[in-house]
């Protein structure tokens, strides 16, 4: 017997269920569940799902279907026909179907759909009969079929690439329709008469033949199979592939194909279609929320062409408050829908995104899936559902993705400033936070401008999947049409990006590159500021600020995560203010304080100057003198940060970068330095020349400096112990952990440790102290360090993985130079993730594992952390958890995200 | 019972034996063997050895001796007294002893010795009695004791550092002696009378008290124990430590201390002392060879102060041919000695270095040890002894060290040129080969000049252990005094360095920095050329050449090694001439052919110019055109080398270096290039600027170029296959192995493999061939590659470890930049070996191991080799053997050494 490739659903029964997402795709699994589960049995139009295995087979076998598929489809179609009492291709009572893609994970708008399949010159009369003589509806449906089919099946799936968008079949057919409307003086499609539509269909068919070289197929089965093929083809479509890259969806998952009875929301004013959420996806409030359109097909809602109406009072906004609610217009249907949505949420134990259609007063549930939500909504829902006992604590924690949490940490417009500003436009708040940028009108421009280092706001009539790249790089997205379920809103919500949709008082003049806001004209390149949480658009660049501190929901949620996580979360902070901020965010110490930071930031001029004197010294004597001069700056810098982290550990890394980095480049400064060092300008230049390195990343840096110039180590350590001693005298509890960077052999550690211990004793004596609590440790960032970690652990009390450098050396990727090839590597899929974003699980993680195993073998209580930038990346945090690290360290703003990721890692491991 | 710390020998018995070198040191173990082994029982002056464990204990316990030592020494001393019938410290018949160091491995002249211990004001009369009234001899002995003891025990071992050499006690006593001689008008020490010596001893004692602040001890036991302490102290002396660094001897071995009855070669003209070798250490000939001095202490021979006489006719040289041989002067003693040496060689089954003393006509054997020899001698002895069936094949192979073999590969002066040159001086041929350099007169100057990149010949009256550093860096060493057993000769022989000693017609004026050669005057900085195999010194810089090809001994010896080794030996060769040379040396293929070499060497101007055009192209079209232009050059280059290695595999590496390396720097060339590319000079500069990288070693290079510019790979591979196809058509058997460099992920290999396979098919079609034998493989040089080696092995048929880059990235050491810290690391002992010389066994070897294990797990017949420069380093070769590699690859000249090292690795592993 052939393998089962086709799963039927409908009439209160289903062969599949929700758990079969891998096989049936998310849509197919949910249709089966809705149709067949005993707690649900919702009115789903009957149909069947062709499995993802068929897609995989199809691509593996040179676009051939597996044997037996045809028969299984035929059988399932028969069952549908029986339930519906209609027959596919029948001239009297024809069954029409849709063909839709449905991958394991939702890829909104990325793949193809063809509706009204089965409509042919033969079946048209039958459909007219079914629709009680609504001839206009039928020819409109035929017109839609011609447009969709020629585009999706005959052009795209066939791999025909038009020379320009203008020459694509869809655009050509649209032009014909526009011309007809113009000729007749119509404004809207709805004004087209039956005769107009009949004529249009004829023109369409001619054009299709002319452009694509073949007739539009008049055979229902040809339509069906070509439609199925087009769905599978769309899995490898450009847009879908690009979306998968961004979302990290594997190519080999494949898509399922859902064939389902057509129901029509456009059969008249007793018909409608809509989208709803069981809770508000923008705020998380436990309120039924949705939009609908009378006399429309489902795609009209998603596409945002007409502005939809609210389903109930709660769903009303500034922008649609004058329209009638579904609750008012069809109270009985609304009540039925309301009941179904409650049932669905209870069943799925999560907020559901529902598509429904009302055909001549009869409600059909077309789809349900877990609803996308923005960060604040995700946090609120998780907390609410946990408190409602709908879900467990662990589930609540897993309901918020790190990137959703990040949204709560987004800057917002400074409220005081905003209060005094009048918006130039208002729209729907589709993505949270505030953002400023320069206006661009196309996705291509967005990409180009951002490449030049600009920040842009992408302003579009409405967005479509072709705009995805531009949307991704933009600071924010602003559309003139569409609602909370439009393409722009869906995509932005997924990314947690600031977005406003449906700002309908605006208009765009693409030729002039102008944006008209009532009487005001804004040009390309002008600055806009968006409040994506309120839907307000402001002219100019308004100041931003953070609010996270006062967000009670966030604090409550993070408390949940802390009760689960095992990893400690520290921060990378070089200044007292960063340290304080991180502490507020929940940091449990500093994982990386870079001593050299004092030579980069504010107020660095004086210490930097002294450092340069030190670097360019010719004698140890000169160097010592400069170091003494530097001492008070170093001590104060360290002291302030130790104080800010009072009671918590602070990992202080000794001087790391190659000295050449600190040397001035401009002549004037060099001349002054030469004068101060009492050497000639030429001598100084010669000296600097000797500091130059071919590969500074692997040169004279880190502990190598401390070996060559032990006085540098001595001075830095003296500053650390002195700062701590002074704090102890002030009643504080400093806890420095002294960290040696760029170590490759234990002998380096031994030599540095001796200096540190001597200096420690000196400071103790000077301050008459018995003890200063401190630890001595090493970075593990040189690959070899991992292999000698057992020896290192004999000297070091803690390890901290410097995964940035370890990635550089492990891959042989100079971070400064990857621009010339890494983008290419990611695009070609040679690397699936940027190893500087997420720790490489094959090489770098193995190095870490070796280091940890060897280190802990020698020293059981060895403290192990990570201080590279990976410490704020959720996948990397999960890896660190699995490797048994004690803590991760990340930038202050990523501390909450790290707390969440650490908790999720625990739950995932269970 | 206390541990046994003291081992007695003498009177035909011994507690120790030859196998106890670790405990008794080399000297002590051999004394015990000589004295006690039933086949030997030679006349060794009785004594005892204090073990190396005492030395280790002494340094671990703050310079205290282990309990029980005193008693054990006392007991052993008693046995010696019984055998000799004398008593230590006895006023009538006193026993005198020497105290000498003796480490596991010989460290000639590096540690201290004190002779005549036990001579006090009380025992002097007794010794006079013993010597039958030779009062002069006794006071000379006392004078020697005073000089040696004050220097070695009272000054050096006490850690007193004189402000200058002039102020050292030894030099001060020497001055007193010189003054006395001057006063009296004496030329030689021998002219000093009894009264002179008595007076000198008095003056010496006063001076000692004045300079060192304490009396010379007149107690024999104080002398003994302080002498033992001085021997242990000398283990940590500056010279000894420095020698251990160079020779790689661990600090914790410690030295033993040998206390032995004094016998005197200076008791008159019936006494003598000498050094001999059972075979000629300079040529390997099976002839008894040695030197002796009448009426002298042993140290006089080694120090090279008096010119020694030959022991027999065979030992005569140009330079001592007029002196009487021992065979003539004391025929009976010579016969006895001759018998002993035969016995010793038969017993030890190796050439022995023997020290003997004749006291009043009675022969004593003072020491025997395995004799140092130069490379040619080592090879000849190994082969001879193997043929004599004295040793096995394996032993013969182990008898020649790789560095000794290297000596045979040393260049010599072009014989045709040399034939026409008259030497300015002649001396003893103490180190093989030829060398040219500039004259320097001090070891410090040698070090300084070499740092500046110069080549020097170190010219000294005689060398001493303080000169070791200077000797090491010099191209060759030339001394005016001393024989084949002098310090310079011993050290140079050990290193296989060109060396001539005893060039007595020369004289040095250190103040003027001049070297007088008869009537000629040479200045510091003038060039000299030495023939170290003949002992000839020439003025100027003579041309050098190789002789290895015709050395039958070498060929025979290498045949032996080949019958044992498992590893294949390939060569790194980029030119047909290198390939041919390597083949003559026994290379079994090419392990690394760098395609980029054609852009560096001779005749590279044209291809380099085209390459630059390619690099600076703005379009793929331009690049393609340049590549086509480049094609014939690439193809010919590869074809010639494939032909030179006909029938053997040739690993061809695709383009490796970052493109920036090939860009011209001078303006004129840049302008011409801009003109040819039809772009402005500014545009070209901009283009070049974008190629610049911060860390090019980890930048856009290797396979990353092949990914970004697949046309480069395609073109190179086409050149390879075309070259091979043409050769096949010419009846040859080319065997290219195509190697991808800088690989970090299997996806890179897949992409390159596809290009290679396509190109392969194209070339097959074009040349109408069925098959070209080739392999596809990858370098493993990026650390990550080792971790994904299992995946790589799915695509690659061979691995070649690029240990240069792996060391760079594994250590984070940029080879271009290590100058600023690596010397420091080696001096401080942070690293014991330069990891670019010898593969690091802790980190890099582990990476290799992981790579090999993972690779072979997937592909059992995976070919694994190494192509870094480590392939010519013996320790690294041993490592490669242990790791199970198939071959190593090294420069053509190191192929013989690699063959030997590969054979030794097999034997060592057994």
XYZ file of C-alpha atoms in Angstrom, chain A residues 367-632:
266
model
C -8.352 28.935 9.835
C -7.060 29.225 13.369
C -3.533 29.456 14.545
C -1.558 30.804 17.450
C -1.799 34.555 17.068
C 1.252 36.692 16.617
C 1.565 39.383 19.227
C 3.981 42.114 20.080
C 6.242 42.014 23.093
C 4.109 43.889 25.616
C 1.096 41.796 24.631
C 3.112 38.603 24.914
C 4.225 39.457 28.425
C 0.732 40.452 29.543
C -0.896 37.349 28.042
C 1.714 35.079 29.573
C 1.217 36.584 32.998
C -2.604 36.710 32.685
C -2.927 33.132 31.458
C -0.572 31.964 34.212
C -2.704 33.776 36.775
C -5.878 32.384 35.175
C -4.240 28.949 35.645
C -4.678 28.352 31.955
C -0.948 27.663 31.672
C 1.920 26.735 33.997
C 4.761 28.981 35.064
C 7.087 27.224 32.651
C 4.617 27.689 29.805
C 4.265 31.355 30.676
C 8.005 31.780 30.460
C 8.160 29.978 27.130
C 5.340 32.175 25.746
C 7.571 35.234 25.512
C 10.423 35.121 23.068
C 13.573 37.012 23.886
C 12.983 39.303 20.933
C 9.471 40.033 22.194
C 10.899 40.953 25.541
C 13.319 43.182 23.722
C 10.379 45.201 22.481
C 9.585 46.204 26.022
C 13.054 47.560 26.292
C 12.673 49.671 23.209
C 13.167 53.353 23.607
C 10.095 55.543 23.424
C 9.732 59.195 22.578
C 10.442 61.347 25.609
C 6.861 61.824 26.930
C 7.456 65.387 28.054
C 8.613 66.387 24.595
C 5.899 64.369 22.906
C 3.198 66.063 25.002
C 4.021 69.339 23.313
C 4.011 67.997 19.777
C 1.087 67.756 17.397
C 1.090 64.647 15.222
C 1.107 65.246 11.469
C -0.729 61.962 11.076
C -2.438 59.220 13.044
C -2.713 55.510 12.302
C -3.008 52.123 13.991
C -0.324 51.251 16.549
C 0.998 48.132 14.840
C 4.508 47.902 16.336
C 5.695 49.204 19.706
C 8.158 51.861 20.814
C 9.398 55.007 19.209
C 11.681 55.497 16.247
C 13.096 58.302 14.146
C 14.389 58.153 10.625
C 14.484 59.766 7.219
C 11.633 59.199 4.829
C 12.134 56.750 1.976
C 9.378 55.531 -0.324
C 10.665 52.208 -1.639
C 12.165 49.130 -0.075
C 15.146 49.395 -2.411
C 15.867 52.928 -1.239
C 15.572 51.777 2.362
C 18.221 49.126 1.772
C 20.501 51.531 -0.096
C 20.223 54.353 2.416
C 20.844 52.071 5.361
C 23.928 50.745 3.632
C 25.151 54.333 3.604
C 24.703 54.451 7.354
C 21.400 56.337 7.400
C 18.362 55.616 9.496
C 15.156 55.421 7.531
C 11.407 55.189 7.953
C 9.871 53.211 5.117
C 6.655 54.935 4.032
C 4.386 52.954 1.704
C 0.751 53.002 0.554
C 0.651 49.447 1.745
C 3.397 46.853 1.954
C 3.683 43.537 0.203
C 6.046 40.594 0.554
C 8.451 42.128 -1.965
C 9.136 44.890 0.574
C 10.412 42.546 3.284
C 14.093 43.436 2.965
C 13.424 47.141 3.130
C 11.106 46.686 6.095
C 13.774 44.794 7.931
C 16.423 47.470 7.661
C 14.110 50.409 8.353
C 13.833 51.896 11.833
C 10.100 51.860 11.438
C 7.350 51.247 8.896
C 4.496 53.610 8.103
C 1.642 52.622 5.782
C -1.296 54.640 4.578
C -3.742 51.781 4.207
C -4.494 48.503 5.927
C -5.414 47.478 9.422
C -3.904 45.626 12.355
C -3.944 42.457 10.300
C -2.419 43.890 7.169
C 0.872 42.639 5.845
C 2.867 45.484 7.360
C 1.285 44.992 10.786
C 1.835 41.231 10.751
C 5.449 41.424 9.749
C 6.328 44.316 12.064
C 4.623 42.597 14.965
C 6.677 39.498 14.351
C 9.854 41.489 14.481
C 8.839 43.829 17.290
C 9.557 46.733 15.033
C 7.975 50.146 15.422
C 5.137 50.344 12.909
C 2.052 52.433 12.178
C -0.499 51.289 9.596
C -3.546 52.923 8.044
C -2.433 56.528 8.461
C -5.120 57.468 5.989
C -4.799 61.215 6.083
C -1.474 60.896 4.312
C -0.931 60.621 0.600
C 2.153 59.758 -1.400
C 3.358 61.263 -4.648
C 5.856 58.697 -5.776
C 7.070 60.697 -8.751
C 7.826 63.804 -6.751
C 8.937 61.661 -3.814
C 6.670 63.636 -1.514
C 4.406 62.781 1.372
C 1.349 64.988 1.796
C 0.028 65.335 5.355
C -3.056 67.514 5.141
C -1.562 70.824 4.074
C 2.018 69.902 4.913
C 4.436 68.447 2.364
C 7.273 66.189 3.540
C 10.034 65.188 1.164
C 12.203 62.107 0.807
C 15.013 62.432 3.354
C 12.958 64.522 5.784
C 12.936 63.236 9.355
C 9.898 61.615 10.910
C 9.387 60.262 14.425
C 6.841 57.516 15.072
C 5.152 56.481 18.285
C 4.318 52.935 17.359
C 2.506 52.304 20.642
C 0.031 55.140 20.080
C 0.004 55.388 16.298
C 1.224 58.976 16.179
C 3.471 60.339 13.450
C 5.537 63.455 14.186
C 7.596 65.687 11.983
C 11.328 65.890 12.752
C 13.526 63.951 15.104
C 12.198 63.789 18.665
C 14.370 62.733 21.623
C 14.033 59.162 22.891
C 14.145 57.662 26.373
C 13.721 54.353 28.197
C 10.789 53.355 30.343
C 11.654 49.856 31.258
C 12.309 50.693 34.884
C 8.719 51.357 35.679
C 7.147 48.587 33.713
C 5.453 46.489 36.385
C 4.441 43.745 33.967
C 8.043 43.361 32.908
C 9.262 43.210 36.485
C 6.634 40.604 37.422
C 7.480 38.534 34.409
C 11.208 38.670 35.063
C 10.552 37.577 38.632
C 8.991 34.441 37.163
C 12.047 33.796 35.018
C 14.398 34.265 37.958
C 12.586 31.553 39.887
C 13.529 29.115 37.146
C 16.897 30.112 35.707
C 20.176 28.617 36.891
C 22.681 30.795 35.054
C 23.847 33.977 36.712
C 23.481 37.096 34.616
C 26.227 39.667 34.724
C 26.860 42.677 32.607
C 29.637 44.107 30.526
C 30.060 47.586 31.960
C 32.957 49.988 31.918
C 31.356 52.957 33.653
C 29.531 53.454 36.949
C 26.405 54.579 35.101
C 26.336 51.425 32.985
C 26.903 49.404 36.112
C 23.998 51.047 37.896
C 21.693 50.645 34.925
C 22.567 46.971 34.637
C 21.921 46.487 38.342
C 18.458 47.949 37.893
C 17.937 45.470 35.071
C 18.890 42.665 37.424
C 22.572 42.152 36.740
C 24.267 40.069 39.411
C 27.702 41.542 38.922
C 30.025 42.677 36.188
C 31.376 40.020 33.888
C 33.659 42.366 31.988
C 35.120 45.685 33.004
C 37.668 46.720 30.414
C 40.417 48.801 32.002
C 41.263 50.341 28.667
C 37.832 51.875 28.383
C 38.978 54.917 30.323
C 41.119 55.797 27.320
C 38.216 55.844 24.877
C 35.141 57.543 26.279
C 34.334 60.873 27.806
C 37.001 62.623 29.869
C 39.568 60.347 28.357
C 41.786 63.050 26.930
C 44.115 63.436 29.882
C 44.592 59.758 30.771
C 44.933 58.900 27.082
C 47.650 61.460 26.756
C 49.559 59.968 29.674
C 49.053 56.492 28.278
C 50.567 57.634 25.005
C 53.567 58.945 26.864
C 53.858 55.552 28.504
C 53.584 53.724 25.208
C 56.171 55.857 23.483
C 58.628 55.703 26.355
C 62.090 54.527 25.426
C 63.147 53.438 28.905
C 61.524 51.504 31.717
C 62.163 54.585 33.851
C 60.073 56.810 31.546
C 57.396 54.148 31.389
C 57.270 53.809 35.146
C 56.907 57.564 35.547
C 54.045 57.740 33.094
C 52.355 54.814 34.824
C 52.599 56.590 38.152
C 51.022 59.637 36.577
C 48.271 57.410 35.241
C 47.666 55.693 38.550
C 45.094 58.075 40.134
